[in-house]
mmCIF file of C-alpha atoms in Angstrom:
data_model
loop_
_atom_site.group_PDB
_atom_site.id
_atom_site.type_symbol
_atom_site.label_atom_id
_atom_site.label_comp_id
_atom_site.label_asym_id
_atom_site.label_seq_id
_atom_site.Cartn_x
_atom_site.Cartn_y
_atom_site.Cartn_z
ATOM 1 C CA MET A 1 -0.043 0.313 0.313
ATOM 2 C CA SER A 2 1.375 3.599 -0.637
ATOM 3 C CA THR A 3 2.159 6.057 1.667
ATOM 4 C CA ARG A 4 -0.176 9.572 1.946
ATOM 5 C CA ARG A 5 2.200 11.664 -0.040
ATOM 6 C CA GLU A 6 3.550 9.166 -2.754
ATOM 7 C CA ILE A 7 -0.887 8.524 -3.841
ATOM 8 C CA HIS A 8 -0.493 11.766 -4.247
ATOM 9 C CA ASP A 9 2.508 12.147 -6.385
ATOM 10 C CA ARG A 10 1.505 9.148 -8.446
ATOM 11 C CA VAL A 11 -2.353 11.916 -8.730
ATOM 12 C CA LEU A 12 -0.404 14.657 -9.532
ATOM 13 C CA ASN A 13 2.749 13.455 -12.193
ATOM 14 C CA ALA A 14 0.527 10.402 -13.709
ATOM 15 C CA SER A 15 1.106 10.500 -17.572
ATOM 16 C CA ASN A 16 -2.383 8.643 -18.765
ATOM 17 C CA THR A 17 -5.905 8.643 -17.377
ATOM 18 C CA GLU A 18 -5.081 4.934 -16.024
ATOM 19 C CA GLU A 19 -2.164 5.790 -13.981
ATOM 20 C CA LEU A 20 -4.824 8.182 -12.582
ATOM 21 C CA MET A 21 -7.714 6.616 -12.385
ATOM 22 C CA THR A 22 -5.277 3.688 -10.085
ATOM 23 C CA ALA A 23 -4.237 5.874 -8.294
ATOM 24 C CA TYR A 24 -7.445 7.408 -7.047
ATOM 25 C CA SER A 25 -8.748 4.275 -6.586
ATOM 26 C CA GLU A 26 -6.393 3.435 -4.361
ATOM 27 C CA TRP A 27 -6.654 6.141 -2.479
ATOM 28 C CA ALA A 28 -10.929 6.630 -2.752
ATOM 29 C CA GLU A 29 -10.733 4.990 0.757
ATOM 30 C CA LYS A 30 -8.922 7.976 2.845
ATOM 31 C CA TYR A 31 -8.875 11.158 0.466
ATOM 32 C CA ASP A 32 -10.972 12.488 2.521
ATOM 33 C CA ASN A 33 -9.317 11.901 6.316
ATOM 34 C CA ASP A 34 -6.237 12.363 4.100
ATOM 35 C CA LEU A 35 -6.997 15.803 2.347
ATOM 36 C CA LEU A 36 -9.489 17.267 5.653
ATOM 37 C CA GLY A 37 -8.382 15.863 8.510
ATOM 38 C CA GLU A 38 -3.984 15.497 7.073
ATOM 39 C CA MET A 39 -2.798 17.533 4.811
ATOM 40 C CA GLY A 40 -4.919 21.190 5.033
ATOM 41 C CA TYR A 41 -7.031 21.055 1.659
ATOM 42 C CA VAL A 42 -9.560 24.732 1.698
ATOM 43 C CA ALA A 43 -9.618 25.002 -1.628
ATOM 44 C CA PRO A 44 -13.974 23.746 -1.598
ATOM 45 C CA MET A 45 -14.810 25.614 1.887
ATOM 46 C CA ILE A 46 -13.404 28.768 0.307
ATOM 47 C CA ALA A 47 -15.320 28.564 -3.680
ATOM 48 C CA SER A 48 -17.941 26.801 -2.157
ATOM 49 C CA LYS A 49 -18.398 29.723 -0.359
ATOM 50 C CA LEU A 50 -17.707 31.968 -2.975
ATOM 51 C CA LEU A 51 -20.155 30.422 -5.131
ATOM 52 C CA LEU A 52 -22.618 30.815 -2.163
ATOM 53 C CA SER A 53 -22.186 34.501 -2.072
ATOM 54 C CA HIS A 54 -22.929 34.525 -5.455
ATOM 55 C CA LEU A 55 -26.335 32.509 -6.278
ATOM 56 C CA GLU A 56 -29.489 33.694 -5.487
ATOM 57 C CA ASP A 57 -31.847 30.530 -4.180
ATOM 58 C CA LYS A 58 -30.395 27.287 -2.292
ATOM 59 C CA GLY A 59 -32.830 25.681 -4.507
ATOM 60 C CA ALA A 60 -30.565 26.021 -7.803
ATOM 61 C CA ARG A 61 -29.878 23.440 -9.945
ATOM 62 C CA ILE A 62 -26.090 22.446 -9.719
ATOM 63 C CA MET A 63 -22.745 20.102 -11.065
ATOM 64 C CA ASP A 64 -20.032 19.626 -8.948
ATOM 65 C CA ALA A 65 -17.782 18.474 -11.898
ATOM 66 C CA GLY A 66 -14.934 16.424 -10.824
ATOM 67 C CA CYS A 67 -16.691 15.989 -7.880
ATOM 68 C CA GLY A 68 -14.650 13.422 -6.633
ATOM 69 C CA THR A 69 -15.988 11.862 -3.124
ATOM 70 C CA GLY A 70 -18.240 14.605 -2.507
ATOM 71 C CA ILE A 71 -16.535 17.133 -0.680
ATOM 72 C CA VAL A 72 -17.711 20.178 -2.434
ATOM 73 C CA GLY A 73 -20.885 18.888 -3.131
ATOM 74 C CA GLU A 74 -21.180 17.524 0.912
ATOM 75 C CA LEU A 75 -20.545 21.635 1.788
ATOM 76 C CA LEU A 76 -22.945 23.087 -0.362
ATOM 77 C CA HIS A 77 -25.568 20.038 0.389
ATOM 78 C CA ARG A 78 -25.174 21.747 4.519
ATOM 79 C CA ASP A 79 -25.372 24.959 3.440
ATOM 80 C CA GLY A 80 -28.551 24.393 2.149
ATOM 81 C CA CYS A 81 -29.069 23.261 -0.914
ATOM 82 C CA VAL A 82 -31.136 20.686 -2.229
ATOM 83 C CA HIS A 83 -29.766 19.996 -5.778
ATOM 84 C CA ILE A 84 -26.610 18.547 -6.785
ATOM 85 C CA ASP A 85 -25.882 16.357 -8.957
ATOM 86 C CA GLY A 86 -21.841 15.193 -9.772
ATOM 87 C CA LEU A 87 -19.890 12.927 -12.549
ATOM 88 C CA ASP A 88 -16.282 12.080 -11.919
ATOM 89 C CA TYR A 89 -14.176 10.175 -14.194
ATOM 90 C CA SER A 90 -13.370 8.000 -11.390
ATOM 91 C CA PRO A 91 -16.568 4.132 -9.977
ATOM 92 C CA ASP A 92 -14.425 4.369 -7.606
ATOM 93 C CA MET A 93 -14.126 8.079 -5.666
ATOM 94 C CA LEU A 94 -17.846 8.310 -7.050
ATOM 95 C CA GLU A 95 -18.680 5.321 -5.400
ATOM 96 C CA LYS A 96 -18.396 7.725 -2.404
ATOM 97 C CA ALA A 97 -20.545 10.537 -3.113
ATOM 98 C CA ARG A 98 -22.838 8.492 -3.391
ATOM 99 C CA GLU A 99 -21.838 6.596 0.018
ATOM 100 C CA LYS A 100 -23.403 10.321 1.174
ATOM 101 C CA GLN A 101 -26.725 10.234 -0.168
ATOM 102 C CA ILE A 102 -26.662 13.889 -0.708
ATOM 103 C CA TYR A 103 -26.536 13.951 -4.898
ATOM 104 C CA GLN A 104 -29.288 13.572 -6.586
ATOM 105 C CA SER A 105 -27.795 12.325 -9.075
ATOM 106 C CA LEU A 106 -24.264 10.910 -10.226
ATOM 107 C CA SER A 107 -22.429 9.718 -13.240
ATOM 108 C CA ARG A 108 -18.690 8.829 -14.440
ATOM 109 C CA HIS A 109 -18.102 11.286 -17.595
ATOM 110 C CA ASP A 110 -14.438 12.192 -18.945
ATOM 111 C CA LEU A 111 -13.768 16.372 -19.183
ATOM 112 C CA THR A 112 -11.587 17.086 -21.144
ATOM 113 C CA LYS A 113 -14.749 14.955 -23.796
ATOM 114 C CA PRO A 114 -17.973 16.310 -25.177
ATOM 115 C CA LEU A 115 -20.916 15.852 -22.123
ATOM 116 C CA ASP A 116 -23.641 14.207 -22.985
ATOM 117 C CA ILE A 117 -25.732 16.219 -21.061
ATOM 118 C CA THR A 118 -28.428 18.395 -22.278
ATOM 119 C CA THR A 119 -27.247 22.849 -23.040
ATOM 120 C CA ASN A 120 -29.330 25.050 -20.631
ATOM 121 C CA THR A 121 -29.148 22.141 -17.862
ATOM 122 C CA TYR A 122 -28.209 23.713 -14.417
ATOM 123 C CA ASP A 123 -27.776 26.964 -12.981
ATOM 124 C CA ALA A 124 -24.723 26.754 -11.868
ATOM 125 C CA VAL A 125 -20.932 24.388 -11.880
ATOM 126 C CA ILE A 126 -18.632 24.494 -9.137
ATOM 127 C CA SER A 127 -15.409 22.713 -10.184
ATOM 128 C CA VAL A 128 -12.990 21.858 -7.187
ATOM 129 C CA GLY A 129 -9.652 20.015 -7.212
ATOM 130 C CA THR A 130 -10.654 18.912 -11.089
ATOM 131 C CA PHE A 131 -8.529 22.158 -12.869
ATOM 132 C CA THR A 132 -4.880 20.648 -11.438
ATOM 133 C CA CYS A 133 -1.360 19.642 -12.817
ATOM 134 C CA GLY A 134 -2.415 15.955 -14.215
ATOM 135 C CA HIS A 135 -5.489 15.927 -14.986
ATOM 136 C CA VAL A 136 -7.706 18.237 -16.649
ATOM 137 C CA GLY A 137 -7.596 20.901 -19.646
ATOM 138 C CA PRO A 138 -8.537 24.501 -19.506
ATOM 139 C CA GLU A 139 -10.160 23.400 -23.054
ATOM 140 C CA ALA A 140 -12.587 21.431 -20.922
ATOM 141 C CA MET A 141 -14.607 25.111 -19.996
ATOM 142 C CA ASN A 142 -16.825 25.254 -23.056
ATOM 143 C CA GLU A 143 -18.351 22.661 -22.241
ATOM 144 C CA LEU A 144 -19.035 24.369 -18.752
ATOM 145 C CA ILE A 145 -19.605 27.044 -20.462
ATOM 146 C CA ARG A 146 -22.369 24.837 -22.848
ATOM 147 C CA ILE A 147 -24.758 23.102 -19.397
ATOM 148 C CA THR A 148 -25.070 25.818 -17.429
ATOM 149 C CA ARG A 149 -27.651 28.964 -18.105
ATOM 150 C CA PRO A 150 -27.083 32.120 -19.129
ATOM 151 C CA GLY A 151 -26.635 34.401 -16.268
ATOM 152 C CA GLY A 152 -26.058 31.084 -14.255
ATOM 153 C CA GLY A 153 -21.848 30.958 -12.459
ATOM 154 C CA ILE A 154 -19.195 28.755 -13.087
ATOM 155 C CA CYS A 155 -16.728 28.787 -9.573
ATOM 156 C CA PHE A 156 -13.867 27.047 -10.552
ATOM 157 C CA THR A 157 -10.277 26.240 -8.808
ATOM 158 C CA VAL A 158 -6.452 26.149 -10.534
ATOM 159 C CA ARG A 159 -3.596 25.025 -9.122
ATOM 160 C CA GLU A 160 -1.670 27.492 -9.494
ATOM 161 C CA GLN A 161 0.825 25.393 -10.553
ATOM 162 C CA ALA A 162 -1.066 24.566 -13.850
ATOM 163 C CA TRP A 163 -2.404 27.765 -14.244
ATOM 164 C CA GLU A 164 1.037 28.530 -15.885
ATOM 165 C CA GLU A 165 1.817 25.860 -17.456
ATOM 166 C CA ASP A 166 -0.789 25.175 -19.167
ATOM 167 C CA GLY A 167 -2.314 28.578 -20.693
ATOM 168 C CA TYR A 168 -5.059 29.299 -18.392
ATOM 169 C CA ARG A 169 -4.135 32.708 -18.108
ATOM 170 C CA THR A 170 -5.194 33.021 -21.751
ATOM 171 C CA ARG A 171 -7.370 30.425 -22.884
ATOM 172 C CA LEU A 172 -10.141 31.929 -19.486
ATOM 173 C CA ARG A 173 -9.702 35.638 -21.441
ATOM 174 C CA GLY A 174 -10.008 34.342 -24.777
ATOM 175 C CA ILE A 175 -13.373 32.553 -23.769
ATOM 176 C CA GLU A 176 -14.130 36.232 -22.191
ATOM 177 C CA ASN A 177 -13.652 37.669 -24.894
ATOM 178 C CA ASP A 178 -16.191 35.711 -27.076
ATOM 179 C CA GLY A 179 -18.851 36.786 -25.794
ATOM 180 C CA LEU A 180 -20.004 33.589 -23.747
ATOM 181 C CA TRP A 181 -18.824 33.972 -19.978
ATOM 182 C CA GLU A 182 -17.864 37.685 -18.039
ATOM 183 C CA LEU A 183 -15.543 37.232 -14.627
ATOM 184 C CA GLN A 184 -16.728 38.649 -11.524
ATOM 185 C CA GLU A 185 -14.494 37.334 -9.067
ATOM 186 C CA LEU A 186 -10.684 36.165 -9.596
ATOM 187 C CA ARG A 187 -8.575 35.775 -6.214
ATOM 188 C CA THR A 188 -5.688 33.622 -4.789
ATOM 189 C CA ALA A 189 -5.904 31.241 -2.236
ATOM 190 C CA ASP A 190 -4.835 28.308 -0.060
ATOM 191 C CA TYR A 191 -4.945 25.008 -1.711
ATOM 192 C CA ILE A 192 -3.387 22.853 0.174
ATOM 193 C CA GLN A 193 -2.183 24.408 3.116
ATOM 194 C CA GLN A 194 0.454 21.985 4.375
ATOM 195 C CA GLU A 195 2.448 22.020 1.340
ATOM 196 C CA GLY A 196 2.437 25.576 0.790
ATOM 197 C CA ALA A 197 -0.577 24.564 -2.606
ATOM 198 C CA ARG A 198 -2.188 27.928 -3.663
ATOM 199 C CA CYS A 199 -4.433 28.214 -6.388
ATOM 200 C CA LYS A 200 -6.693 30.764 -8.347
ATOM 201 C CA ILE A 201 -10.720 30.228 -7.232
ATOM 202 C CA CYS A 202 -12.727 31.955 -10.113
ATOM 203 C CA LEU A 203 -16.242 32.864 -11.126
ATOM 204 C CA TYR A 204 -17.433 33.672 -14.327
ATOM 205 C CA SER A 205 -21.385 34.360 -15.327
ATOM 206 C CA VAL A 206 -21.933 33.069 -18.006
ATOM 207 C CA THR A 207 -23.407 34.581 -21.232
ATOM 208 C CA ALA A 208 -24.482 33.376 -24.203
#
């Protein structure tokens, strides 16, 4: 059995999807305890509060994209949100999310590919811990925009290392220049405190 640090390193440095899914399968059982209890994973709390501060209706339909074990969904549910769906590509992580009984629906999707979800389905989308090293790149943003209704919000984190290396600044600005969304807030915040990791937390309003 790998140590927590070894699994986390494998997650960040996976060279393909198979390696990433294998690492998450091994980590799923202890994921919440390791990240929340030991590593100081605070990004979910910060991002969920940001989304909630701009959410007019707790009955809004929300997609938790890259939901993992359901950490973000659990936070939203505690704050009164009742219509939360989730998607992730790891079956083992989804099973842990399902055990929490807070999602209306959970499905397995690869965020690097088109989503089998009707356009304008959601009032808001949140994605925490997905746009990071070795995971999903900025090209997935257009699908998140497509499934969000005009006027809806999209809140997501980007690990700072990925922000610089994967061209997020240019890609996100290009989407805004295309008239698809407007930036509401961009902040730099703690991501995983134990390792000193920081992230960008973005909130956009969909315009088209």
